[in-house]
Amino acid sequence: MKIDFWSDIVCPYCGLMDHRLRLALDRFAHGDQVQVTHRSFQVHPDLPRAGVSQRKLIEMAGAPRSTLDRILRPIERAAEAEGLTPYRAIDRTLGPTDLAHELLAYAADQGQSNEIWAAMFRAHFGKARKLWTAEEVLDFAEEVGLDRDGAAEALRSRRYRARVAADQTEAQRLGASGTPFLVLDDRVAIPGAIGTDDLLAVITEAWAESHPMPQPLPIVAGGDGLCAPDGCAAPATT
């Protein structure tokens, strides 16, 4: 089975779903046969490179201040209950994530996609890390063991920019209007965050549909006899 997981590094539901997906696959009987591919979707591409606080972003969007307690605070509480602590959905700065996504694409080509995505979520939500400028992204790359010179060349050349844009275009073609957005085996879409138990149930159902159990064939009566390991027998007579 394959799972395509579109997310943005500044989306608090995405960091939570990344954690829940790992928990669900740990509990799934065939988890070692599931390939997770992280894909890019930028939620706030037009933010200033210096970044803005979450509170300022809410103000810029014209949303009520109650959004903090109504939406973001419950995300923090859910993360804490599920073992993600600290998890800063409010006290943090957000910025454009184009360079962060290009680094993540570079990491994928180094065979380190999933672990670098997880590390970036932990850095941003666990430490309120800023990852908007090339220097910030490269400092992070070096800390998680990526080659700084290789990463710097990738960002300087912008050779992953088209791949990042193509990821988002594909998600939108499939019906995504935001993140997180998961697609299982190109057949089932999960728009938005759901609980670990619900996620496991969807994965289990999708697996069963693509791996049906063999069923015995219909039996036609009237044969002339049957040989089995314990001998042969003539057909029964009435």
GROMACS .gro file of N, CA and C in nm, residues 25-175:
model
  453
   25LEU      N    1   0.038   0.325   1.187
   25LEU     CA    2   0.114   0.222   1.115
   25LEU      C    3   0.187   0.129   1.211
   26ASP      N    4   0.225   0.178   1.328
   26ASP     CA    5   0.284   0.091   1.429
   26ASP      C    6   0.184  -0.015   1.476
   27ARG      N    7   0.057   0.020   1.476
   27ARG     CA    8  -0.047  -0.073   1.519
   27ARG      C    9  -0.103  -0.158   1.405
   28PHE      N   10  -0.075  -0.119   1.280
   28PHE     CA   11  -0.131  -0.189   1.165
   28PHE      C   12  -0.050  -0.315   1.138
   29ALA      N   13  -0.119  -0.426   1.119
   29ALA     CA   14  -0.052  -0.556   1.103
   29ALA      C   15   0.042  -0.559   0.983
   30HIS      N   16   0.013  -0.479   0.881
   30HIS     CA   17   0.095  -0.478   0.760
   30HIS      C   18   0.170  -0.346   0.745
   31GLY      N   19   0.198  -0.281   0.857
   31GLY     CA   20   0.261  -0.150   0.853
   31GLY      C   21   0.393  -0.148   0.779
   32ASP      N   22   0.467  -0.260   0.783
   32ASP     CA   23   0.596  -0.265   0.715
   32ASP      C   24   0.581  -0.273   0.564
   33GLN      N   25   0.458  -0.289   0.517
   33GLN     CA   26   0.433  -0.296   0.373
   33GLN      C   27   0.365  -0.169   0.321
   34VAL      N   28   0.365  -0.064   0.402
   34VAL     CA   29   0.305   0.064   0.363
   34VAL      C   30   0.416   0.164   0.335
   35GLN      N   31   0.412   0.223   0.217
   35GLN     CA   32   0.510   0.324   0.179
   35GLN      C   33   0.446   0.462   0.191
   36VAL      N   34   0.500   0.546   0.279
   36VAL     CA   35   0.450   0.682   0.299
   36VAL      C   36   0.538   0.779   0.220
   37THR      N   37   0.473   0.860   0.136
   37THR     CA   38   0.545   0.961   0.059
   37THR      C   39   0.493   1.099   0.098
   38HIS      N   40   0.580   1.179   0.156
   38HIS     CA   41   0.543   1.315   0.193
   38HIS      C   42   0.548   1.406   0.071
   39ARG      N   43   0.446   1.491   0.059
   39ARG     CA   44   0.440   1.583  -0.054
   39ARG      C   45   0.411   1.724  -0.001
   40SER      N   46   0.448   1.821  -0.082
   40SER     CA   47   0.446   1.961  -0.038
   40SER      C   48   0.317   2.033  -0.075
   41PHE      N   49   0.272   2.118   0.016
   41PHE     CA   50   0.154   2.203  -0.006
   41PHE      C   51   0.176   2.327   0.081
   42GLN      N   52   0.201   2.441   0.019
   42GLN     CA   53   0.226   2.563   0.094
   42GLN      C   54   0.095   2.634   0.127
   43VAL      N   55   0.072   2.655   0.254
   43VAL     CA   56  -0.052   2.718   0.300
   43VAL      C   57  -0.042   2.871   0.297
   44HIS      N   58   0.075   2.924   0.332
   44HIS     CA   59   0.091   3.070   0.339
   44HIS      C   60   0.214   3.114   0.258
   45PRO      N   61   0.212   3.096   0.126
   45PRO     CA   62   0.332   3.127   0.047
   45PRO      C   63   0.365   3.276   0.042
   46ASP      N   64   0.269   3.363   0.073
   46ASP     CA   65   0.290   3.507   0.057
   46ASP      C   66   0.331   3.578   0.186
   47LEU      N   67   0.358   3.504   0.291
   47LEU     CA   68   0.402   3.569   0.415
   47LEU      C   69   0.541   3.630   0.397
   48PRO      N   70   0.571   3.734   0.473
   48PRO     CA   71   0.704   3.795   0.462
   48PRO      C   72   0.813   3.700   0.507
   49ARG      N   73   0.930   3.711   0.445
   49ARG     CA   74   1.040   3.621   0.475
   49ARG      C   75   1.083   3.631   0.622
   50ALA      N   76   1.064   3.746   0.683
   50ALA     CA   77   1.099   3.763   0.825
   50ALA      C   78   1.002   3.689   0.915
   51GLY      N   79   0.884   3.655   0.865
   51GLY     CA   80   0.786   3.583   0.943
   51GLY      C   81   0.693   3.672   1.022
   52VAL      N   82   0.581   3.617   1.064
   52VAL     CA   83   0.485   3.688   1.148
   52VAL      C   84   0.439   3.594   1.259
   53SER      N   85   0.399   3.649   1.370
   53SER     CA   86   0.351   3.565   1.480
   53SER      C   87   0.215   3.506   1.444
   54GLN      N   88   0.181   3.396   1.510
   54GLN     CA   89   0.050   3.335   1.487
   54GLN      C   90  -0.062   3.432   1.522
   55ARG      N   91  -0.044   3.506   1.630
   55ARG     CA   92  -0.146   3.603   1.668
   55ARG      C   93  -0.161   3.712   1.562
   56LYS      N   94  -0.050   3.758   1.506
   56LYS     CA   95  -0.055   3.860   1.401
   56LYS      C   96  -0.121   3.805   1.275
   57LEU      N   97  -0.094   3.680   1.244
   57LEU     CA   98  -0.153   3.618   1.125
   57LEU      C   99  -0.305   3.611   1.139
   58ILE      N  100  -0.353   3.578   1.257
   58ILE     CA  101  -0.497   3.575   1.279
   58ILE      C  102  -0.556   3.714   1.258
   59GLU      N  103  -0.486   3.814   1.306
   59GLU     CA  104  -0.532   3.952   1.287
   59GLU      C  105  -0.531   3.990   1.140
   60MET      N  106  -0.425   3.954   1.068
   60MET     CA  107  -0.415   3.984   0.925
   60MET      C  108  -0.527   3.918   0.845
   61ALA      N  109  -0.567   3.798   0.888
   61ALA     CA  110  -0.672   3.725   0.817
   61ALA      C  111  -0.811   3.774   0.852
   62GLY      N  112  -0.821   3.863   0.950
   62GLY     CA  113  -0.951   3.914   0.991
   62GLY      C  114  -1.031   3.814   1.072
   63ALA      N  115  -0.964   3.714   1.126
   63ALA     CA  116  -1.033   3.613   1.207
   63ALA      C  117  -1.047   3.664   1.350
   64PRO      N  118  -1.148   3.619   1.422
   64PRO     CA  119  -1.165   3.664   1.561
   64PRO      C  120  -1.053   3.613   1.650
   65ARG      N  121  -1.023   3.685   1.755
   65ARG     CA  122  -0.917   3.645   1.847
   65ARG      C  123  -0.953   3.515   1.920
   66SER      N  124  -1.083   3.486   1.923
   66SER     CA  125  -1.127   3.361   1.987
   66SER      C  126  -1.075   3.237   1.913
   67THR      N  127  -1.022   3.257   1.790
   67THR     CA  128  -0.966   3.145   1.714
   67THR      C  129  -0.858   3.074   1.794
   68LEU      N  130  -0.783   3.150   1.874
   68LEU     CA  131  -0.677   3.090   1.955
   68LEU      C  132  -0.732   2.982   2.047
   69ASP      N  133  -0.837   3.016   2.122
   69ASP     CA  134  -0.893   2.921   2.219
   69ASP      C  135  -0.988   2.821   2.155
   70ARG      N  136  -1.047   2.861   2.044
   70ARG     CA  137  -1.148   2.774   1.980
   70ARG      C  138  -1.083   2.666   1.894
   71ILE      N  139  -0.971   2.696   1.829
   71ILE     CA  140  -0.911   2.602   1.735
   71ILE      C  141  -0.769   2.561   1.775
   72LEU      N  142  -0.683   2.660   1.800
   72LEU     CA  143  -0.542   2.629   1.819
   72LEU      C  144  -0.512   2.569   1.956
   73ARG      N  145  -0.576   2.619   2.060
   73ARG     CA  146  -0.550   2.563   2.193
   73ARG      C  147  -0.591   2.416   2.200
   74PRO      N  148  -0.705   2.376   2.143
   74PRO     CA  149  -0.738   2.233   2.144
   74PRO      C  150  -0.637   2.146   2.069
   75ILE      N  151  -0.574   2.202   1.964
   75ILE     CA  152  -0.470   2.125   1.895
   75ILE      C  153  -0.354   2.099   1.989
   76GLU      N  154  -0.314   2.200   2.064
   76GLU     CA  155  -0.205   2.183   2.160
   76GLU      C  156  -0.240   2.079   2.265
   77ARG      N  157  -0.365   2.083   2.314
   77ARG     CA  158  -0.407   1.986   2.416
   77ARG      C  159  -0.410   1.844   2.359
   78ALA      N  160  -0.458   1.831   2.234
   78ALA     CA  161  -0.461   1.699   2.171
   78ALA      C  162  -0.320   1.644   2.152
   79ALA      N  163  -0.228   1.731   2.109
   79ALA     CA  164  -0.090   1.688   2.088
   79ALA      C  165  -0.028   1.641   2.219
   80GLU      N  166  -0.052   1.714   2.326
   80GLU     CA  167   0.002   1.677   2.457
   80GLU      C  168  -0.053   1.542   2.501
   81ALA      N  169  -0.183   1.521   2.480
   81ALA     CA  170  -0.246   1.395   2.520
   81ALA      C  171  -0.191   1.277   2.440
   82GLU      N  172  -0.138   1.305   2.321
   82GLU     CA  173  -0.089   1.198   2.234
   82GLU      C  174   0.063   1.188   2.236
   83GLY      N  175   0.126   1.255   2.331
   83GLY     CA  176   0.270   1.238   2.350
   83GLY      C  177   0.357   1.338   2.278
   84LEU      N  178   0.297   1.440   2.214
   84LEU     CA  179   0.375   1.545   2.148
   84LEU      C  180   0.380   1.665   2.241
   85THR      N  181   0.489   1.682   2.310
   85THR     CA  182   0.502   1.793   2.403
   85THR      C  183   0.648   1.836   2.414
   86PRO      N  184   0.673   1.967   2.410
   86PRO     CA  185   0.575   2.074   2.388
   86PRO      C  186   0.531   2.077   2.242
   87TYR      N  187   0.416   2.139   2.218
   87TYR     CA  188   0.364   2.153   2.082
   87TYR      C  189   0.304   2.293   2.073
   88ARG      N  190   0.377   2.383   2.009
   88ARG     CA  191   0.342   2.525   2.008
   88ARG      C  192   0.265   2.560   1.880
   89ALA      N  193   0.133   2.557   1.889
   89ALA     CA  194   0.051   2.599   1.777
   89ALA      C  195   0.022   2.748   1.782
   90ILE      N  196   0.044   2.812   1.898
   90ILE     CA  197   0.013   2.954   1.916
   90ILE      C  198   0.139   3.038   1.928
   91ASP      N  199   0.224   3.005   2.021
   91ASP     CA  200   0.343   3.087   2.047
   91ASP      C  201   0.456   3.050   1.951
   92ARG      N  202   0.442   3.096   1.829
   92ARG     CA  203   0.539   3.067   1.724
   92ARG      C  204   0.529   3.172   1.616
   93THR      N  205   0.625   3.167   1.523
   93THR     CA  206   0.627   3.254   1.407
   93THR      C  207   0.606   3.170   1.282
   94LEU      N  208   0.527   3.222   1.189
   94LEU     CA  209   0.505   3.154   1.061
   94LEU      C  210   0.569   3.236   0.950
   95GLY      N  211   0.608   3.167   0.844
   95GLY     CA  212   0.667   3.235   0.730
   95GLY      C  213   0.647   3.153   0.604
   96PRO      N  214   0.699   3.200   0.490
   96PRO     CA  215   0.688   3.124   0.366
   96PRO      C  216   0.773   2.997   0.375
   97THR      N  217   0.720   2.886   0.329
   97THR     CA  218   0.789   2.758   0.347
   97THR      C  219   0.846   2.703   0.216
   98ASP      N  220   0.861   2.788   0.115
   98ASP     CA  221   0.912   2.739  -0.013
   98ASP      C  222   1.050   2.677   0.000
   99LEU      N  223   1.141   2.744   0.071
   99LEU     CA  224   1.277   2.692   0.086
   99LEU      C  225   1.279   2.568   0.174
  100ALA      N  226   1.195   2.565   0.275
  100ALA     CA  227   1.186   2.445   0.360
  100ALA      C  228   1.140   2.325   0.278
  101HIS      N  229   1.042   2.346   0.191
  101HIS     CA  230   0.993   2.237   0.108
  101HIS      C  231   1.098   2.193   0.006
  102GLU      N  232   1.175   2.286  -0.045
  102GLU     CA  233   1.280   2.249  -0.138
  102GLU      C  234   1.389   2.168  -0.067
  103LEU      N  235   1.417   2.201   0.057
  103LEU     CA  236   1.510   2.120   0.135
  103LEU      C  237   1.453   1.980   0.156
  104LEU      N  238   1.324   1.971   0.186
  104LEU     CA  239   1.261   1.842   0.206
  104LEU      C  240   1.266   1.757   0.079
  105ALA      N  241   1.252   1.821  -0.037
  105ALA     CA  242   1.264   1.748  -0.164
  105ALA      C  243   1.408   1.698  -0.182
  106TYR      N  244   1.505   1.782  -0.146
  106TYR     CA  245   1.645   1.741  -0.150
  106TYR      C  246   1.668   1.622  -0.057
  107ALA      N  247   1.611   1.627   0.063
  107ALA     CA  248   1.625   1.517   0.159
  107ALA      C  249   1.566   1.388   0.102
  108ALA      N  250   1.455   1.400   0.030
  108ALA     CA  251   1.394   1.282  -0.031
  108ALA      C  252   1.490   1.216  -0.129
  109ASP      N  253   1.561   1.297  -0.206
  109ASP     CA  254   1.657   1.241  -0.301
  109ASP      C  255   1.778   1.181  -0.231
  110GLN      N  256   1.798   1.215  -0.105
  110GLN     CA  257   1.906   1.154  -0.026
  110GLN      C  258   1.856   1.031   0.051
  111GLY      N  259   1.729   0.994   0.028
  111GLY     CA  260   1.672   0.878   0.095
  111GLY      C  261   1.635   0.903   0.240
  112GLN      N  262   1.611   1.031   0.275
  112GLN     CA  263   1.583   1.065   0.415
  112GLN      C  264   1.455   1.146   0.430
  113SER      N  265   1.358   1.123   0.345
  113SER     CA  266   1.239   1.207   0.343
  113SER      C  267   1.161   1.203   0.473
  114ASN      N  268   1.114   1.085   0.514
  114ASN     CA  269   1.023   1.078   0.628
  114ASN      C  270   1.086   1.126   0.757
  115GLU      N  271   1.212   1.091   0.781
  115GLU     CA  272   1.275   1.132   0.905
  115GLU      C  273   1.302   1.283   0.909
  116ILE      N  274   1.331   1.344   0.792
  116ILE     CA  275   1.356   1.487   0.790
  116ILE      C  276   1.225   1.565   0.803
  117TRP      N  277   1.117   1.515   0.743
  117TRP     CA  278   0.986   1.576   0.765
  117TRP      C  279   0.953   1.574   0.915
  118ALA      N  280   0.969   1.459   0.979
  118ALA     CA  281   0.937   1.447   1.122
  118ALA      C  282   1.024   1.541   1.203
  119ALA      N  283   1.153   1.550   1.170
  119ALA     CA  284   1.244   1.638   1.243
  119ALA      C  285   1.206   1.785   1.224
  120MET      N  286   1.159   1.820   1.105
  120MET     CA  287   1.121   1.959   1.081
  120MET      C  288   0.994   1.995   1.157
  121PHE      N  289   0.898   1.903   1.161
  121PHE     CA  290   0.779   1.927   1.243
  121PHE      C  291   0.817   1.945   1.389
  122ARG      N  292   0.907   1.861   1.439
  122ARG     CA  293   0.949   1.870   1.579
  122ARG      C  294   1.020   2.003   1.605
  123ALA      N  295   1.103   2.045   1.510
  123ALA     CA  296   1.176   2.170   1.529
  123ALA      C  297   1.082   2.289   1.532
  124HIS      N  298   0.984   2.291   1.442
  124HIS     CA  299   0.896   2.406   1.435
  124HIS      C  300   0.797   2.408   1.550
  125PHE      N  301   0.726   2.298   1.572
  125PHE     CA  302   0.622   2.298   1.676
  125PHE      C  303   0.678   2.269   1.815
  126GLY      N  304   0.789   2.200   1.823
  126GLY     CA  305   0.847   2.172   1.952
  126GLY      C  306   0.932   2.285   2.006
  127LYS      N  307   0.998   2.359   1.915
  127LYS     CA  308   1.090   2.464   1.956
  127LYS      C  309   1.056   2.601   1.896
  128ALA      N  310   0.942   2.608   1.826
  128ALA     CA  311   0.902   2.732   1.757
  128ALA      C  312   1.012   2.780   1.663
  129ARG      N  313   1.075   2.686   1.596
  129ARG     CA  314   1.189   2.716   1.507
  129ARG      C  315   1.142   2.790   1.383
  130LYS      N  316   1.215   2.895   1.345
  130LYS     CA  317   1.191   2.968   1.221
  130LYS      C  318   1.269   2.900   1.108
  131LEU      N  319   1.200   2.873   0.997
  131LEU     CA  320   1.260   2.802   0.885
  131LEU      C  321   1.222   2.869   0.753
  132TRP      N  322   1.239   3.002   0.748
  132TRP     CA  323   1.189   3.078   0.633
  132TRP      C  324   1.300   3.126   0.541
  133THR      N  325   1.417   3.158   0.594
  133THR     CA  326   1.528   3.206   0.512
  133THR      C  327   1.620   3.091   0.477
  134ALA      N  328   1.704   3.112   0.374
  134ALA     CA  329   1.799   3.008   0.334
  134ALA      C  330   1.892   2.972   0.449
  135GLU      N  331   1.938   3.072   0.524
  135GLU     CA  332   2.031   3.046   0.634
  135GLU      C  333   1.964   2.963   0.743
  136GLU      N  334   1.839   2.996   0.775
  136GLU     CA  335   1.766   2.918   0.876
  136GLU      C  336   1.747   2.773   0.832
  137VAL      N  337   1.713   2.756   0.706
  137VAL     CA  338   1.690   2.621   0.654
  137VAL      C  339   1.820   2.541   0.649
  138LEU      N  340   1.928   2.606   0.610
  138LEU     CA  341   2.056   2.536   0.601
  138LEU      C  342   2.111   2.501   0.739
  139ASP      N  343   2.090   2.588   0.837
  139ASP     CA  344   2.131   2.554   0.974
  139ASP      C  345   2.058   2.429   1.021
  140PHE      N  346   1.928   2.423   0.992
  140PHE     CA  347   1.850   2.304   1.028
  140PHE      C  348   1.904   2.182   0.954
  141ALA      N  349   1.931   2.196   0.824
  141ALA     CA  350   1.981   2.083   0.744
  141ALA      C  351   2.107   2.024   0.805
  142GLU      N  352   2.198   2.111   0.845
  142GLU     CA  353   2.324   2.064   0.904
  142GLU      C  354   2.299   1.992   1.037
  143GLU      N  355   2.206   2.044   1.116
  143GLU     CA  356   2.178   1.986   1.247
  143GLU      C  357   2.120   1.845   1.236
  144VAL      N  358   2.044   1.820   1.130
  144VAL     CA  359   1.981   1.687   1.116
  144VAL      C  360   2.065   1.593   1.031
  145GLY      N  361   2.187   1.634   0.998
  145GLY     CA  362   2.279   1.543   0.931
  145GLY      C  363   2.280   1.547   0.780
  146LEU      N  364   2.212   1.643   0.719
  146LEU     CA  365   2.220   1.659   0.574
  146LEU      C  366   2.347   1.734   0.539
  147ASP      N  367   2.398   1.710   0.420
  147ASP     CA  368   2.517   1.780   0.375
  147ASP      C  369   2.485   1.926   0.347
  148ARG      N  370   2.547   2.017   0.423
  148ARG     CA  371   2.513   2.158   0.410
  148ARG      C  372   2.547   2.212   0.272
  149ASP      N  373   2.661   2.172   0.218
  149ASP     CA  374   2.700   2.223   0.086
  149ASP      C  375   2.603   2.174  -0.022
  150GLY      N  376   2.565   2.047  -0.014
  150GLY     CA  377   2.470   1.994  -0.112
  150GLY      C  378   2.335   2.061  -0.100
  151ALA      N  379   2.291   2.083   0.024
  151ALA     CA  380   2.163   2.150   0.046
  151ALA      C  381   2.170   2.295  -0.003
  152ALA      N  382   2.282   2.362   0.023
  152ALA     CA  383   2.296   2.501  -0.020
  152ALA      C  384   2.289   2.512  -0.171
  153GLU      N  385   2.353   2.418  -0.241
  153GLU     CA  386   2.348   2.420  -0.387
  153GLU      C  387   2.206   2.398  -0.437
  154ALA      N  388   2.134   2.306  -0.369
  154ALA     CA  389   1.996   2.280  -0.409
  154ALA      C  390   1.909   2.404  -0.393
  155LEU      N  391   1.927   2.477  -0.283
  155LEU     CA  392   1.847   2.598  -0.261
  155LEU      C  393   1.890   2.710  -0.354
  156ARG      N  394   2.020   2.721  -0.377
  156ARG     CA  395   2.071   2.829  -0.462
  156ARG      C  396   2.023   2.812  -0.606
  157SER      N  397   2.025   2.689  -0.654
  157SER     CA  398   1.985   2.663  -0.793
  157SER      C  399   1.834   2.660  -0.811
  158ARG      N  400   1.762   2.644  -0.701
  158ARG     CA  401   1.615   2.630  -0.702
  158ARG      C  402   1.570   2.512  -0.789
  159ARG      N  403   1.651   2.407  -0.794
  159ARG     CA  404   1.619   2.295  -0.882
  159ARG      C  405   1.503   2.210  -0.833
  160TYR      N  406   1.458   2.234  -0.710
  160TYR     CA  407   1.343   2.159  -0.660
  160TYR      C  408   1.215   2.242  -0.659
  161ARG      N  409   1.224   2.364  -0.706
  161ARG     CA  410   1.107   2.451  -0.700
  161ARG      C  411   0.992   2.395  -0.784
  162ALA      N  412   1.022   2.342  -0.903
  162ALA     CA  413   0.917   2.288  -0.990
  162ALA      C  414   0.853   2.166  -0.926
  163ARG      N  415   0.932   2.082  -0.859
  163ARG     CA  416   0.876   1.962  -0.795
  163ARG      C  417   0.780   2.001  -0.683
  164VAL      N  418   0.819   2.101  -0.604
  164VAL     CA  419   0.733   2.147  -0.494
  164VAL      C  420   0.602   2.201  -0.550
  165ALA      N  421   0.611   2.281  -0.656
  165ALA     CA  422   0.489   2.337  -0.718
  165ALA      C  423   0.403   2.226  -0.776
  166ALA      N  424   0.464   2.126  -0.837
  166ALA     CA  425   0.389   2.016  -0.898
  166ALA      C  426   0.315   1.935  -0.792
  167ASP      N  427   0.376   1.918  -0.675
  167ASP     CA  428   0.308   1.849  -0.565
  167ASP      C  429   0.177   1.917  -0.531
  168GLN      N  430   0.182   2.049  -0.518
  168GLN     CA  431   0.062   2.123  -0.478
  168GLN      C  432  -0.044   2.118  -0.588
  169THR      N  433   0.001   2.131  -0.712
  169THR     CA  434  -0.093   2.123  -0.824
  169THR      C  435  -0.165   1.989  -0.827
  170GLU      N  436  -0.091   1.882  -0.801
  170GLU     CA  437  -0.151   1.748  -0.802
  170GLU      C  438  -0.252   1.733  -0.689
  171ALA      N  439  -0.220   1.784  -0.571
  171ALA     CA  440  -0.314   1.777  -0.460
  171ALA      C  441  -0.442   1.851  -0.493
  172GLN      N  442  -0.430   1.968  -0.550
  172GLN     CA  443  -0.548   2.045  -0.585
  172GLN      C  444  -0.629   1.976  -0.694
  173ARG      N  445  -0.562   1.910  -0.787
  173ARG     CA  446  -0.634   1.834  -0.889
  173ARG      C  447  -0.716   1.723  -0.827
  174LEU      N  448  -0.664   1.665  -0.719
  174LEU     CA  449  -0.734   1.557  -0.650
  174LEU      C  450  -0.843   1.606  -0.556
  175GLY      N  451  -0.854   1.737  -0.542
  175GLY     CA  452  -0.961   1.794  -0.460
  175GLY      C  453  -0.918   1.859  -0.331
   0.00000   0.00000   0.00000
